[in-house]
Short mmCIF file of C-alpha atoms in Angstrom, two decimals:
data_model
loop_
_atom_site.label_atom_id
_atom_site.label_comp_id
_atom_site.label_asym_id
_atom_site.label_seq_id
_atom_site.Cartn_x
_atom_site.Cartn_y
_atom_site.Cartn_z
CA UNK U 60 32.78 18.27 31.36
CA UNK U 61 29.15 19.48 32.55
CA UNK U 62 28.15 19.63 28.26
CA UNK U 63 29.48 15.81 28.26
CA UNK U 64 27.20 15.31 31.25
CA UNK U 65 23.83 17.12 29.68
CA UNK U 66 25.01 15.24 26.08
CA UNK U 67 24.80 12.02 28.01
CA UNK U 68 21.84 12.77 29.66
CA UNK U 69 19.71 13.73 26.42
CA UNK U 70 20.88 10.90 24.43
CA UNK U 71 19.91 8.12 26.99
CA UNK U 72 16.81 9.87 26.66
CA UNK U 73 17.05 9.34 22.89
CA UNK U 74 17.78 6.09 23.66
CA UNK U 75 14.63 5.15 25.92
CA UNK U 76 12.66 7.26 22.54
CA UNK U 77 14.09 4.81 20.43
CA UNK U 78 13.03 1.43 23.16
CA UNK U 79 9.64 3.00 23.39
CA UNK U 80 9.20 3.21 19.61
CA UNK U 81 10.73 -0.58 19.71
CA UNK U 82 8.15 -1.38 22.20
CA UNK U 83 5.40 0.12 19.67
CA UNK U 84 6.29 -1.79 17.24
CA UNK U 85 6.41 -5.04 19.23
CA UNK U 86 3.31 -4.56 20.21
CA UNK U 87 2.57 -3.69 16.82
CA UNK U 88 3.99 -7.28 15.45
CA UNK U 89 3.93 -9.11 18.27
CA UNK U 90 6.60 -11.61 17.22
CA UNK U 91 9.32 -11.13 19.81
CA UNK U 92 8.92 -9.79 23.65
CA UNK U 93 9.55 -6.41 24.51
CA UNK U 94 12.73 -5.67 26.11
CA UNK U 95 12.56 -3.79 29.25
CA UNK U 96 13.64 -0.43 28.91
CA UNK U 97 16.02 -0.75 31.72
CA UNK U 98 18.12 -2.94 30.12
CA UNK U 99 18.84 -1.72 26.98
CA UNK U 100 19.05 2.19 27.74
CA UNK U 101 21.93 1.23 29.00
CA UNK U 102 23.43 0.16 26.27
CA UNK U 103 22.07 2.68 24.23
CA UNK U 104 24.07 5.32 26.41
CA UNK U 105 27.36 3.74 25.61
CA UNK U 106 26.98 3.02 21.99
CA UNK U 107 25.65 6.46 21.16
CA UNK U 108 28.52 9.01 20.72
CA UNK U 109 26.97 11.90 18.92
CA UNK U 110 28.87 14.46 16.70
CA UNK U 111 27.91 17.60 16.87
CA UNK U 112 27.22 20.72 14.94
CA UNK U 113 26.70 23.25 17.59
CA UNK U 114 29.04 26.09 17.83
CA UNK U 115 31.72 26.14 21.52
CA UNK U 116 29.68 25.42 24.24
CA UNK U 117 28.68 27.94 26.56
CA UNK U 118 29.50 28.34 30.53
CA UNK U 119 26.51 26.09 31.57
CA UNK U 120 24.88 23.56 29.80
CA UNK U 121 25.34 22.06 26.54
CA UNK U 122 25.19 24.76 23.49
CA UNK U 123 22.54 25.24 21.84
CA UNK U 124 22.32 23.66 18.16
CA UNK U 125 21.75 20.34 16.72
CA UNK U 126 23.63 17.08 17.75
CA UNK U 127 23.40 14.05 15.46
CA UNK U 128 23.81 10.55 17.16
CA UNK U 129 25.67 7.67 15.37
CA UNK U 130 23.79 5.08 14.40
CA UNK U 131 22.02 2.14 16.60
CA UNK U 132 21.60 -0.97 15.30
CA UNK U 133 17.76 -1.98 16.42
CA UNK U 134 16.43 -5.46 15.79
CA UNK U 135 13.86 -3.57 13.77
CA UNK U 136 17.05 -1.95 11.64
CA UNK U 137 19.40 0.41 12.11
CA UNK U 138 18.12 4.25 13.60
CA UNK U 139 20.09 7.96 14.07
CA UNK U 140 18.36 10.83 15.60
CA UNK U 141 19.19 14.61 15.88
CA UNK U 142 18.53 16.52 18.57
CA UNK U 143 17.86 20.22 19.04
CA UNK U 144 18.91 21.32 22.60
CA UNK U 145 17.70 25.24 22.89
CA UNK U 146 18.57 26.86 25.97
CA UNK U 147 20.42 24.10 27.66
CA UNK U 148 17.12 21.42 26.92
CA UNK U 149 16.10 19.45 25.21
CA UNK U 150 13.92 20.61 22.25
CA UNK U 151 13.56 18.12 19.75
CA UNK U 152 14.28 14.80 18.67
CA UNK U 153 14.06 13.71 14.92
CA UNK U 154 14.56 10.57 13.20
CA UNK U 155 17.21 10.82 10.55
CA UNK U 156 17.57 7.66 9.01
CA UNK U 157 16.29 4.42 9.91
CA UNK U 158 16.68 1.28 7.81
CA UNK U 159 15.17 -1.97 7.69
CA UNK U 160 16.91 -5.09 7.14
CA UNK U 161 16.80 -5.16 3.65
CA UNK U 162 18.48 -1.69 4.08
CA UNK U 163 15.82 0.29 2.42
CA UNK U 164 14.95 3.56 4.30
CA UNK U 165 11.92 3.38 6.16
CA UNK U 166 10.03 6.46 8.07
CA UNK U 167 9.38 5.95 12.25
CA UNK U 168 5.89 7.71 11.43
CA UNK U 169 4.35 6.77 8.44
CA UNK U 170 0.77 8.21 9.23
CA UNK U 171 -1.05 9.73 7.05
CA UNK U 172 -1.62 13.24 7.68
CA UNK U 173 -4.15 16.08 5.99
CA UNK U 174 -2.47 17.72 2.86
CA UNK U 175 -4.61 20.43 0.80
CA UNK U 176 -5.58 19.54 -2.42
CA UNK U 177 -3.68 22.30 -4.28
CA UNK U 178 -0.12 20.80 -2.72
CA UNK U 179 -1.17 17.76 -4.48
CA UNK U 180 -2.37 18.96 -7.83
CA UNK U 181 0.52 21.40 -8.58
CA UNK U 182 2.32 17.81 -9.27
CA UNK U 183 0.06 16.85 -12.00
CA UNK U 184 1.84 17.98 -15.35
CA UNK U 185 4.00 14.58 -15.58
CA UNK U 186 2.51 12.15 -18.40
CA UNK U 187 0.56 9.91 -17.31
CA UNK U 188 0.60 6.23 -18.44
CA UNK U 189 -2.26 4.75 -16.14
CA UNK U 190 -5.38 5.69 -13.73
CA UNK U 191 -6.03 4.14 -10.80
CA UNK U 192 -9.26 4.98 -9.89
CA UNK U 193 -11.72 2.53 -7.63
CA UNK U 194 -12.81 -0.51 -10.13
CA UNK U 195 -15.10 1.06 -13.13
CA UNK U 196 -17.46 -1.68 -14.81
CA UNK U 197 -17.09 -3.04 -18.65
CA UNK U 198 -19.46 0.00 -19.49
CA UNK U 199 -17.91 3.13 -17.33
CA UNK U 200 -14.31 1.97 -18.35
CA UNK U 201 -15.47 3.83 -22.29
CA UNK U 202 -15.74 7.10 -20.83
CA UNK U 203 -12.77 6.87 -17.86
CA UNK U 204 -9.30 8.70 -18.41
CA UNK U 205 -7.67 4.88 -18.89
CA UNK U 206 -10.24 4.43 -22.02
CA UNK U 207 -8.60 7.65 -23.19
CA UNK U 208 -5.04 6.61 -22.11
CA UNK U 209 -5.73 3.20 -23.90
CA UNK U 210 -7.23 4.31 -27.30
CA UNK U 211 -3.85 6.73 -27.42
CA UNK U 212 -1.51 4.12 -26.92
CA UNK U 213 -3.27 1.14 -29.56
CA UNK X 430 1.85 -1.41 -27.25
CA UNK X 431 -0.81 -1.84 -25.09
CA UNK X 432 -3.76 -3.96 -25.32
CA UNK X 433 -7.23 -4.14 -23.91
CA UNK X 434 -9.76 -7.02 -23.03
CA UNK X 435 -12.93 -7.60 -20.59
CA UNK X 436 -12.28 -9.69 -17.53
CA UNK X 437 -14.19 -10.04 -14.32
CA UNK X 438 -16.96 -7.07 -15.43
CA UNK X 439 -14.35 -4.37 -15.94
CA UNK X 440 -11.59 -3.77 -18.45
CA UNK X 441 -8.14 -4.75 -18.38
CA UNK X 442 -4.80 -2.76 -20.11
CA UNK X 443 -1.91 -4.42 -20.73
CA UNK X 444 1.41 -2.39 -21.88
CA UNK X 445 4.04 -4.47 -22.97
CA UNK X 446 7.15 -3.51 -24.82
CA UNK X 447 6.47 -5.26 -27.86
CA UNK X 448 3.86 -7.43 -29.62
CA UNK X 449 4.12 -10.33 -27.73
CA UNK X 450 0.77 -12.17 -28.60
CA UNK X 451 1.99 -15.79 -26.34
CA UNK X 452 2.39 -13.88 -23.01
CA UNK X 453 -1.03 -11.45 -24.27
CA UNK X 454 -2.58 -15.34 -24.98
CA UNK X 455 -1.42 -16.43 -21.38
CA UNK X 456 -2.46 -13.10 -18.98
CA UNK X 457 -6.14 -13.60 -20.85
CA UNK X 458 -5.97 -17.26 -19.78
CA UNK X 459 -5.24 -16.22 -16.17
CA UNK X 460 -8.60 -14.34 -15.80
CA UNK X 461 -10.78 -16.88 -17.70
CA UNK X 462 -9.82 -19.40 -15.88
CA UNK X 463 -9.75 -17.60 -12.20
CA UNK X 464 -13.07 -15.77 -13.81
CA UNK X 465 -14.88 -19.60 -14.11
CA UNK X 466 -13.90 -20.22 -11.05
CA UNK X 467 -14.75 -17.43 -8.70
CA UNK X 468 -17.70 -15.44 -10.63
CA UNK X 469 -20.74 -15.02 -8.29
CA UNK X 470 -22.39 -13.50 -11.34
CA UNK X 471 -22.03 -17.44 -13.20
CA UNK X 472 -24.02 -19.78 -11.33
CA UNK X 473 -22.24 -23.02 -12.73
CA UNK X 474 -19.01 -21.39 -11.56
CA UNK X 475 -17.42 -23.06 -8.88
CA UNK X 476 -17.55 -20.55 -6.33
CA UNK X 477 -21.45 -19.90 -6.86
CA UNK X 478 -21.57 -23.96 -6.60
CA UNK X 479 -20.32 -23.70 -2.93
CA UNK X 480 -22.34 -20.92 -2.26
CA UNK X 481 -25.66 -22.49 -3.36
CA UNK X 482 -24.93 -25.36 -0.92
CA UNK X 483 -24.01 -27.61 -3.77
CA UNK X 484 -20.50 -28.32 -2.81
CA UNK X 485 -18.68 -28.42 0.55
CA UNK X 486 -16.02 -26.05 0.98
CA UNK X 487 -13.62 -28.56 1.95
CA UNK X 488 -14.25 -30.68 -0.97
CA UNK X 489 -13.81 -27.89 -3.48
CA UNK X 490 -10.56 -27.33 -5.90
CA UNK X 491 -7.18 -26.47 -4.12
CA UNK X 492 -7.20 -23.43 -5.75
CA UNK X 493 -10.66 -22.30 -4.58
CA UNK X 494 -9.18 -23.54 -1.03
CA UNK X 495 -5.97 -21.81 -0.94
CA UNK X 496 -7.76 -18.50 -2.19
CA UNK X 497 -10.08 -18.56 0.74
CA UNK X 498 -7.05 -19.36 2.89
CA UNK X 499 -5.52 -16.56 2.01
CA UNK X 500 -8.56 -13.94 2.18
CA UNK X 501 -8.94 -15.58 5.77
CA UNK X 502 -5.74 -15.07 6.38
CA UNK X 503 -5.59 -10.98 5.09
CA UNK X 504 -9.26 -10.97 7.77
CA UNK X 505 -6.88 -11.44 10.57
CA UNK X 506 -4.28 -9.31 9.21
CA UNK X 507 -6.36 -6.43 8.99
CA UNK X 508 -8.42 -7.38 12.55
CA UNK X 509 -11.66 -8.39 10.50
CA UNK X 510 -11.76 -5.52 8.32
CA UNK X 511 -11.52 -7.10 5.35
CA UNK X 512 -13.27 -10.23 4.85
CA UNK X 513 -14.41 -13.16 2.21
CA UNK X 514 -17.36 -13.72 4.36
CA UNK X 515 -20.88 -11.40 3.39
CA UNK X 516 -23.28 -10.93 5.84
CA UNK X 517 -25.12 -13.41 4.56
CA UNK X 518 -23.38 -15.91 5.04
CA UNK X 519 -21.82 -16.29 1.36
CA UNK X 520 -17.84 -16.36 0.36
CA UNK X 521 -17.20 -13.52 -1.85
CA UNK X 522 -13.64 -14.04 -3.52
CA UNK X 523 -13.48 -10.95 -5.79
CA UNK X 524 -11.34 -9.43 -2.74
CA UNK X 525 -8.26 -11.35 -3.72
CA UNK X 526 -8.89 -13.27 -7.14
CA UNK X 527 -8.12 -10.06 -9.13
CA UNK X 528 -5.38 -9.25 -7.01
CA UNK X 529 -4.12 -12.58 -7.53
CA UNK X 530 -4.84 -12.98 -11.26
CA UNK X 531 -2.88 -9.71 -11.50
CA UNK X 532 0.19 -11.08 -9.52
CA UNK X 533 0.28 -14.30 -11.74
CA UNK X 534 0.52 -12.05 -15.17
CA UNK X 535 3.22 -10.63 -13.79
CA UNK X 536 4.54 -13.58 -12.60
CA UNK X 537 4.28 -14.91 -16.66
CA UNK X 538 5.57 -12.09 -18.16
CA UNK X 539 8.42 -11.88 -15.94
CA UNK X 540 9.02 -15.57 -16.65
CA UNK X 541 9.17 -14.73 -20.43
CA UNK X 542 12.16 -12.22 -19.39
CA UNK X 543 10.05 -9.26 -20.35
CA UNK X 544 11.41 -6.27 -18.15
CA UNK X 545 9.45 -3.48 -18.86
CA UNK X 546 5.27 -3.97 -18.48
CA UNK X 547 2.60 -2.17 -16.80
CA UNK X 548 -0.87 -4.30 -16.11
CA UNK X 549 -3.77 -2.16 -14.98
CA UNK X 550 -7.25 -4.08 -14.08
CA UNK X 551 -10.04 -1.94 -13.55
CA UNK X 552 -7.99 0.63 -12.04
CA UNK X 553 -5.13 -1.25 -9.96
CA UNK X 554 -1.95 -1.27 -11.43
CA UNK X 555 1.68 -3.75 -11.23
CA UNK X 556 4.14 -2.19 -13.57
CA UNK X 557 7.93 -3.63 -14.23
CA UNK X 558 10.44 -1.82 -15.21
CA UNK X 559 10.42 1.42 -17.82
CA UNK X 560 7.56 2.89 -19.38
CA UNK X 561 7.78 4.12 -22.64
CA UNK X 562 8.30 7.88 -21.19
CA UNK X 563 10.50 6.63 -18.20
CA UNK X 564 9.06 5.97 -15.08
CA UNK X 565 5.04 4.35 -14.74
CA UNK X 566 2.99 7.66 -13.61
CA UNK X 567 0.18 6.81 -12.63
CA UNK X 568 -2.99 9.08 -12.03
CA UNK X 569 -5.07 8.67 -9.34
CA UNK X 570 -9.12 9.56 -10.32
CA UNK X 571 -10.58 12.50 -8.48
CA UNK X 572 -13.48 10.82 -6.77
CA UNK X 573 -15.23 14.21 -6.93
CA UNK X 574 -14.92 14.56 -10.54
CA UNK X 575 -14.11 11.09 -12.09
CA UNK X 576 -12.95 13.00 -15.30
CA UNK X 577 -9.94 14.71 -13.70
CA UNK X 578 -7.15 13.46 -11.97
CA UNK X 579 -5.78 14.24 -8.26
CA UNK X 580 -2.28 13.78 -8.63
CA UNK X 581 0.15 11.74 -10.51
CA UNK X 582 2.98 9.59 -9.13
CA UNK X 583 5.57 7.22 -10.26
CA UNK X 584 5.90 4.06 -9.13
CA UNK X 585 8.95 2.30 -9.29
CA UNK X 586 10.76 -0.29 -7.20
CA UNK X 587 9.76 -1.25 -4.23
CA UNK X 588 6.82 0.19 -5.06
CA UNK X 589 5.11 -1.46 -7.97
CA UNK X 590 2.14 -1.58 -7.38
CA UNK X 591 -1.00 0.78 -6.90
CA UNK X 592 -4.56 -0.01 -5.17
CA UNK X 593 -7.42 2.03 -5.41
CA UNK X 594 -10.99 1.23 -3.70
CA UNK X 595 -13.92 3.35 -3.18
CA UNK X 596 -16.67 3.31 -0.33
CA UNK X 597 -19.53 3.76 -3.76
CA UNK X 598 -18.18 -0.18 -4.49
CA UNK X 599 -19.27 -1.16 -0.79
CA UNK X 600 -22.16 -3.57 -1.10
CA UNK X 601 -20.06 -5.08 -4.28
CA UNK X 602 -17.63 -6.96 -1.85
CA UNK X 603 -16.51 -4.55 0.87
CA UNK X 604 -18.48 -3.92 3.91
CA UNK X 605 -18.18 -2.23 6.93
CA UNK X 606 -17.25 -3.64 10.45
CA UNK X 607 -19.46 -1.06 12.25
CA UNK X 608 -22.74 -0.95 9.98
CA UNK X 609 -23.99 1.90 12.13
CA UNK X 610 -21.00 3.87 11.18
CA UNK X 611 -20.71 5.89 7.99
CA UNK X 612 -17.67 5.12 5.73
CA UNK X 613 -14.42 8.15 6.70
CA UNK X 614 -13.01 7.76 3.31
CA UNK X 615 -14.78 7.66 -0.15
CA UNK X 616 -11.18 6.98 -1.84
CA UNK X 617 -8.50 4.93 -0.62
CA UNK X 618 -5.48 4.61 -2.86
CA UNK X 619 -2.29 1.89 -1.52
CA UNK X 620 1.00 2.10 -3.10
CA UNK X 621 2.92 -1.05 -2.38
CA UNK X 622 5.53 -3.39 -3.58
CA UNK X 623 3.01 -5.75 -4.00
CA UNK X 624 -0.58 -5.67 -5.50
CA UNK X 625 -2.27 -7.93 -3.60
CA UNK X 626 -1.19 -6.26 -0.23
CA UNK X 627 -2.37 -2.61 -2.19
CA UNK X 628 -5.43 -4.13 -2.95
CA UNK X 629 -6.41 -5.78 0.28
CA UNK X 630 -5.00 -3.16 2.44
CA UNK X 631 -7.73 -0.34 -0.01
CA UNK X 632 -10.39 -2.29 0.99
CA UNK X 633 -9.71 -2.83 4.20
CA UNK X 634 -8.99 1.03 4.69
CA UNK X 635 -12.54 1.80 2.78
CA UNK X 636 -14.25 -0.66 5.64
CA UNK X 637 -12.44 0.11 8.72
CA UNK X 638 -12.06 4.17 8.58
CA UNK X 639 -8.90 5.89 10.03
CA UNK X 640 -8.16 3.43 12.85
CA UNK X 641 -7.64 0.72 9.47
CA UNK X 642 -5.78 3.70 7.86
CA UNK X 643 -3.19 4.15 11.00
CA UNK X 644 -2.75 -0.14 11.34
CA UNK X 645 -1.73 -0.26 7.51
CA UNK X 646 0.37 2.32 7.44
CA UNK X 647 2.32 1.37 11.09
CA UNK X 648 2.53 -2.52 10.09
CA UNK X 649 3.30 -2.44 6.18
CA UNK X 650 5.99 -0.81 4.38
CA UNK X 651 2.89 0.98 2.01
CA UNK X 652 1.68 4.45 1.20
CA UNK X 653 -1.38 6.24 0.71
CA UNK X 654 -3.82 8.78 -0.19
CA UNK X 655 -6.93 8.66 1.24
CA UNK X 656 -10.05 11.18 -0.21
CA UNK X 657 -12.87 11.73 3.35
CA UNK X 658 -15.98 12.47 2.71
CA UNK X 659 -15.79 15.60 2.46
CA UNK X 660 -12.89 15.49 -0.60
CA UNK X 661 -10.65 16.33 1.87
CA UNK X 662 -7.08 14.59 1.93
CA UNK X 663 -4.92 12.10 4.52
CA UNK X 664 -1.58 11.38 2.75
CA UNK X 665 1.67 9.61 3.90
CA UNK X 666 5.01 10.64 4.00
CA UNK X 667 5.76 9.01 0.82
CA UNK X 668 2.87 9.94 -1.05
CA UNK X 669 4.16 14.00 -0.16
CA UNK X 670 7.78 13.06 -1.53
CA UNK X 671 6.27 11.11 -4.76
CA UNK X 672 4.13 13.88 -5.92
CA UNK X 673 6.90 16.43 -5.60
CA UNK X 674 9.33 14.63 -7.47
#
């Protein structure tokens, strides 16, 4: 029963996180008023019933492992989260799936982060059909990689 | 089958599955009409005449007013990072007109029931269907060495367009919001479903820096590869997954 209580409280936290994310998005698009977190968090706690991939629960607290929540519908699409419990405490929350209203998967965070040049260069083997770069002038085109591609394809 | 023609001070490269003279004539016409109306290099263009005070904006053609309204709409949506208003008060619609023409050219090909094609104008690409070799694979120029590619990634459903802007273009139609701040990015590529959004946002990020980059990736369904002034890279999760394909 204690396991259940801990899980419930964890999923309630997840609900709050989801709402926080909604509030953030709402501030961005400012098309709809932000809901109060107390009202919705009750709903989230009720609808998110986890399926667990953890091993047998320990005597006290939730067993260490990953727990996957059900899909929760938000006004921005459906979201599913996975939590990691370590030492009976919530250690990590990962968004497994978030789809927009067209059922396309989207990321909760789409921010650009540093990436090494070597990491992108590795993928250069594919044959290229077109080149994207800052706009070249008609004169500079003659020396451009696009010009070489065009001549090959003419 | 590839066709190349000069327009808007740069070069258009169109790839179609077969020889389609009518489609190509139509595309040439779309660009020629826009150039006649919007070019700042032709003193007789409608926009040059508006800027010279020979014609009030309110009395301009619907096409010109629509393009200006669209550019102002993006001005608001990007919190001012994108603007059609030059510091000297004149109007410059180069930031939307090329992408609008690419978009219209795509609609024309679609209306002619052509499924597989790509349109590249000055490094901004819109594609549909498949290339002769499968996915449309786009190489992004390395701004440090423009003869080499930074990476290659496939376009496809949901991300049919890519536009790249560079800080070297500033003074053309890009101005930094805070003129005391040096540009944070030398080159920004934006991948989107829509070529206009890709082009406008690439320009806006060059102009507005990291703040605009975060606003853009938070607000629109886009992917970005940005090159900072020291040559290091920033990439969204989508770019990471595309280049590892």
